[in-house]
Coordinates of C-alpha atoms and ligand atoms in Angstrom, one line a residue:
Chain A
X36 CA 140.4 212.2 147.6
X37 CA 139.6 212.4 144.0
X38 CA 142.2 213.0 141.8
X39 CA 142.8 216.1 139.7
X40 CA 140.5 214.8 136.5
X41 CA 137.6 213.3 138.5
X42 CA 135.3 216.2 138.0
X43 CA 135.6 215.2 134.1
X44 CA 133.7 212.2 132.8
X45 CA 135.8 211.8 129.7
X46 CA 139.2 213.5 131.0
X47 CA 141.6 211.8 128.4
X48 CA 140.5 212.1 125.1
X49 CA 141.6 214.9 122.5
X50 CA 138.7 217.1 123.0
X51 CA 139.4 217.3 126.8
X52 CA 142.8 218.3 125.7
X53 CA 141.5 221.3 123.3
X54 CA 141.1 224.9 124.8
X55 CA 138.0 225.3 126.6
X56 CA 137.1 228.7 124.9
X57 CA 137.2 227.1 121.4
X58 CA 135.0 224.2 122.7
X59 CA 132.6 226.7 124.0
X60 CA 132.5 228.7 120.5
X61 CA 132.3 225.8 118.6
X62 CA 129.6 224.0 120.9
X63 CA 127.5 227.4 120.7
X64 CA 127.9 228.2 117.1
X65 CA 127.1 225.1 116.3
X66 CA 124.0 224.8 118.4
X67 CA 122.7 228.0 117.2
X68 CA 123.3 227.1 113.4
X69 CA 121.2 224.0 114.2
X70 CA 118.3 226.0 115.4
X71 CA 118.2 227.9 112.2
X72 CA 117.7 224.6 109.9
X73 CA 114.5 224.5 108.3
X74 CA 111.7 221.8 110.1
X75 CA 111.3 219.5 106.5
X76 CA 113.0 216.6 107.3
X77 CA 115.8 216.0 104.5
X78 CA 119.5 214.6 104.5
X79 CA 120.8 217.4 106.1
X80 CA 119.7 216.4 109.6
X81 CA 121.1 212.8 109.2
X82 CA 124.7 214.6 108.2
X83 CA 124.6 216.4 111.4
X84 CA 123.7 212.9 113.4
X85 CA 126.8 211.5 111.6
X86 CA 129.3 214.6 112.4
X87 CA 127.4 214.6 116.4
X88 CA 128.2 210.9 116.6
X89 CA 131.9 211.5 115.0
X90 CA 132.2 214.4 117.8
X91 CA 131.0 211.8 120.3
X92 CA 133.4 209.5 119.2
X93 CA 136.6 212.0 119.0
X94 CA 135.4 212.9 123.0
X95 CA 134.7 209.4 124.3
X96 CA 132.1 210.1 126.4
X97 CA 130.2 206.9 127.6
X98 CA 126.9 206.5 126.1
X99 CA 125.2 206.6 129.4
X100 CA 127.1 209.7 130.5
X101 CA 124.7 211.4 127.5
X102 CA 121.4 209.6 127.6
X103 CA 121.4 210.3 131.0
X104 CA 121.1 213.7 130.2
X105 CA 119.1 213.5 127.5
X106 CA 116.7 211.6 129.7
X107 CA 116.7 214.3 132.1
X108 CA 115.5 216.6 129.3
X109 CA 113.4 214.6 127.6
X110 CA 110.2 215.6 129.6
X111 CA 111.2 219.5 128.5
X112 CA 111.1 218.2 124.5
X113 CA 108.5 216.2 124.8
X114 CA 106.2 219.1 126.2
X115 CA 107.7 221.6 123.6
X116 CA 107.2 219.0 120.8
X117 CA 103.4 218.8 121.8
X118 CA 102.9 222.5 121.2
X119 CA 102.8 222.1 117.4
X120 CA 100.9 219.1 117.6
X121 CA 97.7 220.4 119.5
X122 CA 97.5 223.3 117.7
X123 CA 96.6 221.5 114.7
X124 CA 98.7 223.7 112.2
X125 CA 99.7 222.2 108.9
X126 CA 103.1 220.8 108.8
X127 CA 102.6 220.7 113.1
X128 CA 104.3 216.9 112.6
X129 CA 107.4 218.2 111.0
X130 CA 107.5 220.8 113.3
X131 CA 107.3 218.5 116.7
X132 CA 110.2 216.7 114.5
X133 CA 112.3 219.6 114.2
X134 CA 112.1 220.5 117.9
X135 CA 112.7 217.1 119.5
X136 CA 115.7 216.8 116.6
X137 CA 117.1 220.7 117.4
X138 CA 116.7 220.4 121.5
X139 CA 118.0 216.6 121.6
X140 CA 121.4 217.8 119.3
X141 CA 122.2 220.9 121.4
X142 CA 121.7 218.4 124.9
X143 CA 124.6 216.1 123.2
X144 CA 126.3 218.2 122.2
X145 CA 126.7 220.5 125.4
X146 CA 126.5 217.1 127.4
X147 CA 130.2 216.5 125.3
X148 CA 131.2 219.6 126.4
X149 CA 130.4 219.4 130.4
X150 CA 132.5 216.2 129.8
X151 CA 134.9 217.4 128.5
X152 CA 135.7 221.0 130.5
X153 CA 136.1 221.9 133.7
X154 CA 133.2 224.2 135.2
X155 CA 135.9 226.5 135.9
X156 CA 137.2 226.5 132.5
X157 CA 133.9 227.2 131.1
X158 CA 132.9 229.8 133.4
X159 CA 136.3 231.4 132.7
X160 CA 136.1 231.1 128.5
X161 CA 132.5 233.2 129.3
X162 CA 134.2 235.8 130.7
X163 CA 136.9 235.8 128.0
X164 CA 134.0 235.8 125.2
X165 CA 132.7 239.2 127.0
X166 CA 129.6 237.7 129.0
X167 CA 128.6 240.2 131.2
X168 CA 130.8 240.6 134.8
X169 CA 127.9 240.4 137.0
X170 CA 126.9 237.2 135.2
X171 CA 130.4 235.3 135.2
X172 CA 130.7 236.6 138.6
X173 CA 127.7 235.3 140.3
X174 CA 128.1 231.8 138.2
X175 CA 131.6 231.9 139.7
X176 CA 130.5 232.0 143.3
X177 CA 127.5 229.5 142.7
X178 CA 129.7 227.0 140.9
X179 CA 131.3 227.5 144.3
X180 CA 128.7 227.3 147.1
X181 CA 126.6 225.0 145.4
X182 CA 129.1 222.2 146.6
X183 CA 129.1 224.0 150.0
X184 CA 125.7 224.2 150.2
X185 CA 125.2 220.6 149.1
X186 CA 127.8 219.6 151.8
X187 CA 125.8 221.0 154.5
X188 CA 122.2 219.4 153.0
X189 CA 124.1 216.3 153.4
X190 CA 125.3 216.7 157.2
X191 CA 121.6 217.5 158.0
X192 CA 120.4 214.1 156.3
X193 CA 123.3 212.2 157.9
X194 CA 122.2 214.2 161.3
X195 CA 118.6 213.6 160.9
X196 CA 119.3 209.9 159.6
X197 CA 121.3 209.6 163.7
X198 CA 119.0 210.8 165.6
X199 CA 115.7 209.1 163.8
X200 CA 117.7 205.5 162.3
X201 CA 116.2 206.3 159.3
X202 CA 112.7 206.1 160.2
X203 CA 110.4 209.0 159.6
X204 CA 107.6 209.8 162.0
X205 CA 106.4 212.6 160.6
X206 CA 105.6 213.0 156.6
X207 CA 108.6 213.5 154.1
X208 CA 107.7 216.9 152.7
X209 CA 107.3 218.3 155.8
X210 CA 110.9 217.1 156.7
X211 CA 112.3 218.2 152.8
X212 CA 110.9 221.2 153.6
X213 CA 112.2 221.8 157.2
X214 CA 115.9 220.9 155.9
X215 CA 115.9 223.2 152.8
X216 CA 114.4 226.5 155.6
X217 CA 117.8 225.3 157.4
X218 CA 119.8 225.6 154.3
X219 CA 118.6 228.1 153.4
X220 CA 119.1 230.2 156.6
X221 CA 122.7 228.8 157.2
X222 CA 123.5 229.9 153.7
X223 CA 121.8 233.2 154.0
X224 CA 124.2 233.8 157.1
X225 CA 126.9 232.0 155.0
X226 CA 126.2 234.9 151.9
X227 CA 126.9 237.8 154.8
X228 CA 130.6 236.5 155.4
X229 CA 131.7 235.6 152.2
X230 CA 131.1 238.8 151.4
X231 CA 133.3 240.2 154.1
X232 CA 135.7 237.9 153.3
X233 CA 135.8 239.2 150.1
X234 CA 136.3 242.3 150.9
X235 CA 139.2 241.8 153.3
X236 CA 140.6 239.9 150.8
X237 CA 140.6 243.1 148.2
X238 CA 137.6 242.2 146.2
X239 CA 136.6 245.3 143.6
X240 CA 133.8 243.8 141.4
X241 CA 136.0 241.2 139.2
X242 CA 137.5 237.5 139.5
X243 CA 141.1 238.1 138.2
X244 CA 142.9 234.7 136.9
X245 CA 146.0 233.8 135.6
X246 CA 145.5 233.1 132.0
X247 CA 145.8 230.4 130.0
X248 CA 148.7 230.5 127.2
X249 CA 146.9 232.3 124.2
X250 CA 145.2 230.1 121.2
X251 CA 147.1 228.5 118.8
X252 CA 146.2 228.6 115.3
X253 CA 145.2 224.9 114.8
X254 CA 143.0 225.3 118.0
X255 CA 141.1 228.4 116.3
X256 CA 141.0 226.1 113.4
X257 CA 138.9 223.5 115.1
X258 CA 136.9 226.2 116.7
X259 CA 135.8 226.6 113.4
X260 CA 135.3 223.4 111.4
X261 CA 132.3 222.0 113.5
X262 CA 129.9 225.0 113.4
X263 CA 131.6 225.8 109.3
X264 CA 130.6 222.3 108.4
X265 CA 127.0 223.3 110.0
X266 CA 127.0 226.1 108.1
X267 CA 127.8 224.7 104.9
X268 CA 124.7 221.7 105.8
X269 CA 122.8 225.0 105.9
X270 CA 123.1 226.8 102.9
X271 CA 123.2 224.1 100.5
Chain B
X188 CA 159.8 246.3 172.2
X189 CA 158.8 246.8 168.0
X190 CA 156.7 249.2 167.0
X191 CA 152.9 249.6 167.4
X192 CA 151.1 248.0 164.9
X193 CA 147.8 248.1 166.1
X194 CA 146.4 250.1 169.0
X195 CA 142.6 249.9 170.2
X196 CA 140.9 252.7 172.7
X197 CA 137.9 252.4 174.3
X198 CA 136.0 249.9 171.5
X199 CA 132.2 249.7 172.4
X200 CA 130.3 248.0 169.9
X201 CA 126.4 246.6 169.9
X202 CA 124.7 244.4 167.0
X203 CA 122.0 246.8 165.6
X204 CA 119.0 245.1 167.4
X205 CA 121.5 243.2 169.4
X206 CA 123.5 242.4 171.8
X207 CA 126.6 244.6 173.5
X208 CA 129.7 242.7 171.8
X209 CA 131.8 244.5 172.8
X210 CA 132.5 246.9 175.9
X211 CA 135.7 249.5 176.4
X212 CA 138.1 246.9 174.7
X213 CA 141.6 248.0 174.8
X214 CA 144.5 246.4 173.1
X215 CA 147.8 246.7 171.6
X216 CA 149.9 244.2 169.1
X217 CA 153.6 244.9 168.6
X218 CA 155.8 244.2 165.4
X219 CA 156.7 240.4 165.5
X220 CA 154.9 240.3 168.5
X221 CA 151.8 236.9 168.5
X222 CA 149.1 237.9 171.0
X223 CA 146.4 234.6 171.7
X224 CA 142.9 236.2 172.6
X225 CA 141.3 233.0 174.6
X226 CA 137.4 233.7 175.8
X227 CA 134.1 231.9 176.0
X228 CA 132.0 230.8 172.7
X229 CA 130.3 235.1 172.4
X230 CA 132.6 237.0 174.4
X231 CA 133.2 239.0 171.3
X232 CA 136.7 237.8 169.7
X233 CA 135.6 237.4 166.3
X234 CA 133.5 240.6 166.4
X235 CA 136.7 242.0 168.0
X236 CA 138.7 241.0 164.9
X237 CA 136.1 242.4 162.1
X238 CA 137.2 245.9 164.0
X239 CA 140.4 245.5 162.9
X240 CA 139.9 245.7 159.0
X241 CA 137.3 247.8 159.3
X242 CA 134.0 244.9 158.6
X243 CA 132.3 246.6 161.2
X244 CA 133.2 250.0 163.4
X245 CA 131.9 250.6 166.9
X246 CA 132.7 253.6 169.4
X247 CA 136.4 254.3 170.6
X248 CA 139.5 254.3 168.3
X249 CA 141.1 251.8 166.4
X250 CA 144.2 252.3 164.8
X251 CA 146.1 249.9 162.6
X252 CA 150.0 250.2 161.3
X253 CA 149.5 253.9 162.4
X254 CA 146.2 254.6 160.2
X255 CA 142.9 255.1 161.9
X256 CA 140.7 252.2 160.5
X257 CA 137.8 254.4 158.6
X258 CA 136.7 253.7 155.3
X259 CA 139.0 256.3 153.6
X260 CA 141.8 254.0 154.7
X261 CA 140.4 250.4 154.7
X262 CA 142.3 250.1 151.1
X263 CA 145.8 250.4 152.2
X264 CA 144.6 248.7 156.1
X265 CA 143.3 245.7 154.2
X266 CA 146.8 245.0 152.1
X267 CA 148.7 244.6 155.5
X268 CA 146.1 242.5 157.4
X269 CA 145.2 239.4 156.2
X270 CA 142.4 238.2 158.1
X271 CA 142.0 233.5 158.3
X272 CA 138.1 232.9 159.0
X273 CA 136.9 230.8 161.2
X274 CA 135.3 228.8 158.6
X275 CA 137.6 228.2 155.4
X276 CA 134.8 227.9 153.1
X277 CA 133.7 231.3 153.5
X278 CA 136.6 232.5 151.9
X279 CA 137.6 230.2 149.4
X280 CA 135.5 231.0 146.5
X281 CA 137.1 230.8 143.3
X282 CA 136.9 227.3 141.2
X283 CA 140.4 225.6 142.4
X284 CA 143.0 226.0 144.9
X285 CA 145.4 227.9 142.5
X286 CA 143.0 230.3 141.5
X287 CA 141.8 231.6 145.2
X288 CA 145.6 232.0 145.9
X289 CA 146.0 234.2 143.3
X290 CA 142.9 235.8 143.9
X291 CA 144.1 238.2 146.2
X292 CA 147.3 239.6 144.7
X293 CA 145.5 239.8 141.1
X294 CA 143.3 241.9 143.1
X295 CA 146.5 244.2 144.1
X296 CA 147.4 244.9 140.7
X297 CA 150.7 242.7 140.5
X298 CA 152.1 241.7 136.9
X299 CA 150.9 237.8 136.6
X300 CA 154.6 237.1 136.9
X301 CA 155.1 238.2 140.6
X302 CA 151.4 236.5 141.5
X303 CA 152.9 232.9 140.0
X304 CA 155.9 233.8 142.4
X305 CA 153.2 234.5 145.4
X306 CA 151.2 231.3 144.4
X307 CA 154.1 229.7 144.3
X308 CA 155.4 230.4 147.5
X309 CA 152.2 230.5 149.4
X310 CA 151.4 227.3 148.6
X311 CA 154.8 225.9 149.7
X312 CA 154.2 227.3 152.9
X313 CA 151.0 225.7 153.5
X314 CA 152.5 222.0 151.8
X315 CA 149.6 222.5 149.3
X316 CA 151.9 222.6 146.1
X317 CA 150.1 218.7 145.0
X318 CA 146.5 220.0 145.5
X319 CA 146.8 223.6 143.5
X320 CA 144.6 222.4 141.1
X321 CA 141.8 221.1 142.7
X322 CA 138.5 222.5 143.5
X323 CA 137.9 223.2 146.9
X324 CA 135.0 220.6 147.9
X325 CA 137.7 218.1 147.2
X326 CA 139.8 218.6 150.5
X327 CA 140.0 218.2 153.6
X328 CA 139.1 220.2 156.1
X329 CA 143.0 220.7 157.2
X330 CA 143.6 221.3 153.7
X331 CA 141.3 224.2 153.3
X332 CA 142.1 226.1 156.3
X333 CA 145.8 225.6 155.0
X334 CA 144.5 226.7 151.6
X335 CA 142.5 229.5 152.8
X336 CA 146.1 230.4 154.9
X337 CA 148.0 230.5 151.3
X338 CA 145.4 233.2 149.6
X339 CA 145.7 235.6 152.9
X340 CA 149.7 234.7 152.7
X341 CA 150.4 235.8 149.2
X342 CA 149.0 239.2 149.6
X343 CA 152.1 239.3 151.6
X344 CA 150.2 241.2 154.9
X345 CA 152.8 242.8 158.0
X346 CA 149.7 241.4 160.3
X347 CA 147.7 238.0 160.3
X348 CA 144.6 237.5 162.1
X349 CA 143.3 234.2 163.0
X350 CA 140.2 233.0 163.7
X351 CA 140.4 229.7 165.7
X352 CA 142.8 228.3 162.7
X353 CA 143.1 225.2 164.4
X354 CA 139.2 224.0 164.4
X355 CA 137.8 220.4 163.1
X356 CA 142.1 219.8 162.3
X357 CA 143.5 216.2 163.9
X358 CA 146.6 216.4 165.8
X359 CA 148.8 215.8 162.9
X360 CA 147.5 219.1 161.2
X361 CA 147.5 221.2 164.2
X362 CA 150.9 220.4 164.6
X363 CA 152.3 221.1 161.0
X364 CA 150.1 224.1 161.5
X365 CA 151.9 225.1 164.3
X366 CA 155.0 224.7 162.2
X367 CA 153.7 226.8 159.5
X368 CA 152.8 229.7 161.6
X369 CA 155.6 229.7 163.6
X370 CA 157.7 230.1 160.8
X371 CA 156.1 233.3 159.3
X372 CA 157.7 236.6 160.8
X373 CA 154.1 238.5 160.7
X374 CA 153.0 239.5 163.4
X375 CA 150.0 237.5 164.7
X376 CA 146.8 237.7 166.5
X377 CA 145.2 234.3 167.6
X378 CA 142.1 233.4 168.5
X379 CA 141.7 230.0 169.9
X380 CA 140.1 228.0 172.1
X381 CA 143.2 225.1 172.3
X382 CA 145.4 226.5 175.0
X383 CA 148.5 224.4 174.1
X384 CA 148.1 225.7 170.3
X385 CA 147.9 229.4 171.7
X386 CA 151.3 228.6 174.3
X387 CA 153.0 227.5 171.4
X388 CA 152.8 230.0 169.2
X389 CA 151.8 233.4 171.3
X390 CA 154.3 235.3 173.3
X391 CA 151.2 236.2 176.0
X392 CA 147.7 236.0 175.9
X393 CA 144.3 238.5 176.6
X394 CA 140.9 237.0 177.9
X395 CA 137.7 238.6 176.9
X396 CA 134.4 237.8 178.8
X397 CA 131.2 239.5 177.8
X398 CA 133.0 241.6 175.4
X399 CA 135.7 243.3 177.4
X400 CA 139.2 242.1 178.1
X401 CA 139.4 241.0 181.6
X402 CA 142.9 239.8 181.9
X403 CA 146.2 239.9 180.0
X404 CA 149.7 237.9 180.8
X405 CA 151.2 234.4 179.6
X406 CA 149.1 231.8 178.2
X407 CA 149.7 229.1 180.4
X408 CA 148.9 231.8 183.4
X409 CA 145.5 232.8 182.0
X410 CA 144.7 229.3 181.3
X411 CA 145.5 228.1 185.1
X412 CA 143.2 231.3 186.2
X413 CA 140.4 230.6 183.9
X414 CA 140.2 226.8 184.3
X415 CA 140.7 226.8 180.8
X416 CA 142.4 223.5 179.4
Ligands
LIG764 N1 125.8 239.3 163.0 C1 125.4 239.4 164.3 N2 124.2 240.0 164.7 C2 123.9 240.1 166.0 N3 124.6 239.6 167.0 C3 125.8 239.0 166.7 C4 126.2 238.8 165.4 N4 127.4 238.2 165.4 C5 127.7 237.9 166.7 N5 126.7 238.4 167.5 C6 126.6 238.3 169.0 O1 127.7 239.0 169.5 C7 128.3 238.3 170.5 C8 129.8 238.1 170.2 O2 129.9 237.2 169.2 P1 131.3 236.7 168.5 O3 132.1 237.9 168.3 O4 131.0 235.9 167.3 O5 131.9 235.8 169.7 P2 133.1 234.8 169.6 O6 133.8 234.9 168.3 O7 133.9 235.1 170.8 O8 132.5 233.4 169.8 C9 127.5 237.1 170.8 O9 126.6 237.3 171.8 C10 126.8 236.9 169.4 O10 125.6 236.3 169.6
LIG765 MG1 134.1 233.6 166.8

């Protein structure tokens, strides 16, 4: 059994402690500020390195915990980077720059965050923030049954793995493919009786939760110092 | 003998483009009264149960604390049963323990004082107080049928149906099951395969085969009958 902070990668640190909904704003506002800077390289892109890595720091978030993730993205950049570049545009090598810099701060930065807050917390902050109820709801029941889901892949493989000791007669694909059309079925069945259940259970279109106490005013406050000091990188 | 709390006439029912579930099905559940409904793997018990908060509606009448179950009154039928699944995870779906428990009296309206009451309660019931804040892929399969049992418990139903509760639990958990349920004063319909479960909790037992009810008396008579230990 995993204890109640396992889900987190950085559970004890001062931004884990914060209220999820001003991490959210403040991760957002500052991502979006950063896509607005211009693509000339200057000074203000190596402030924002210094006040990421100063986040970084504050969360204590292993450095693999975020190159992982940036690895995972960096196929994404690279291809968006190489728009510019073959299109042979003036300024198309500042440009590349400014993407790869833009997409690689927002993946820290939201990286910090998922280690930092619980899925739950987020998902709930969303709803607070007015994202609309369909959305929240069907990211609360997929942040649910993807684990389920998951589970279930995993008793096929450990099935399959029984019956065959590993080996493989036939190809792989064919066999990926054969255990996602199970899945896939089982959850489509699945789908019918969770939705009974919800309704037995007095479902009318929302997911109620006790709240959180409200913010406090040096919470809002650090909800607004990251993307202000953004800003003020901005406009100068 | 109580009062009637649910009385079923003549229940036909057939899977559109399948097979007859269920055929003339008559029953009747008592206050405080715990009925164990024992039966093959398809003989119709869970289909049987979906009548009884209206998920699906066949031929014949079914009427539950006095109101005929039809959509006009599957509101106020739905508050007083609370219905276990046979599998937990289909009805555990919010993000941690806590949350799903308070899912369904939120859902009722209460002021979020009385729901931390319910949650609290609920999950003392269940011995669950030390996992409320967990997510659900992180217990055991005992655990989640107990947590599952918390969310229908704190709606605070007159009438629990159970859906082979005590599937995939080691003894240990059947037994502290067995506790739990024992201890609630709802009235109870239980659907189980484990005859010593059902002779433990259930004051007598029915027996459907091929979607009727073909017998009805103690458990431990029905079981001898049936070969079915
Ligand atoms: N969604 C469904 N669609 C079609 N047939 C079903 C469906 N669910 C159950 N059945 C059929 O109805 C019969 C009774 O099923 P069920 O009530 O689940 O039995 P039990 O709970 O006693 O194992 C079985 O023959 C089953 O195959
Ligand atoms: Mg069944």
């Amino acid at each position: 059994m995993r204890s109640v902070d396992a889900g987190l990668a950085a559970p004890r640190s001062p931004l884990a402690a914060a209220h999820p909904t001003v991490k959210l704003c403040a991760a957002l506002a500052t991502v979006v500020l950063i896509s607005t800077f211009p693509p000339a390289p200057s000074w203000r892109q190596g402030v924002t390195v210094a006040i990421l890595l100063a986040v970084w720091g504050l969360a204590r978030v292993s450095p693999g915990y975020v190159l992982r993730r940036v690895a995972a993205a960096a196929p994404f950049i690279a291809l968006a980077a190489c728009l510019p570049l073959v299109s042979g545009l003036p300024g198309a090598g500042a440009l590349a720059g400014a993407v790869v810099f833009k997409a690689t701060s927002a993946i820290v930065l939201l990286s910090i965050l998922a280690a930092t807050t619980p899925v739950e917390d987020i998902l709930q902050s969303l709803c607070r923030l007015g994202v609309p109820r369909a959305f929240a709801l069907t990211a609360v029941l997929m942040n649910r049954y993807l684990f389920v889901l998951l589970d279930e892949w995993r008793g096929i493989s450990r099935a399959r793995d029984c019956r065959t000791g590993g080996q493989l007669a036939s190809g792989r694909c064919r066999m990926w493919a054969n255990q996602a059309a199970m899945v896939f079925v089982r959850g489509w069945d699945r789908s019918a009786r969770v939705a009974q259940a919800l309704l037995t259970r007095g479902f009318r279109g929302e997911f109620p939760r006790l709240q959180r106490p409200d913010l406090g005013v040096a919470e809002a406050a650090l909800a607004v110092a990251l993307p202000l000091a953004v800003l003020l990188l901005r406009v100068v | 003998m109580g009062d009637l709390l649910i009385e079923v006439r003549d229940l036909a029912f057939r899977y559109p483009g399948g097979a007859q579930a269920l055929r003339g099905v008559n029953f009747r559940l008592h206050r405080s009264e715990t009925v164990a409904v024992l039966g093959a793997n398809g003989s119709g018990k869970t289909t049987f149960l979906n009548h009884l908060v209206g998920l699906l509606s066949g031929e014949g009448s079914v009427r539950v604390c006095g109101l005929p179950v039809i959509a006009a009154n599957l509101g106020r039928i739905r508050q007083r049963v609370g219905m276990l699944f046979q599998d937990a995870d289909d009805q555990i779906f919010m993000p941690t323990v806590e949350d799903d428990v308070a899912f369904g009296p939120l859902n009722l309206g209460l002021p979020a004082e009385v729901v931390r009451e319910r949650v609290e309660w609920s999950l003392e019931q269940v011995g669950l107080n030390g996992q409320r804040r967990l997510p659900p892929h992180n217990l055991s399969a005992g655990e989640r049928r107990r947590a599952a049992l918390a969310g229908v418990l704190a709606t605070n139903p007159e009438i629990l149906l159970l859906d082979e509760p005590a599937t995939f639990l080691d003894p240990p958990a059947k037994r502290a099951l067995v506790r739990t349920l024992g201890s609630l004063p709802q009235s109870k319909v239980l659907v189980t395969h484990e005859v010593d479960f059902a002779a433990a909790l259930a004051d007598r037992a029915v027996f459907f085969e091929d979607g009727a009810i073909v017998a009805e008396g103690a458990v431990s008579e029905l079981a001898d009958r049936f070969k079915w230990r």
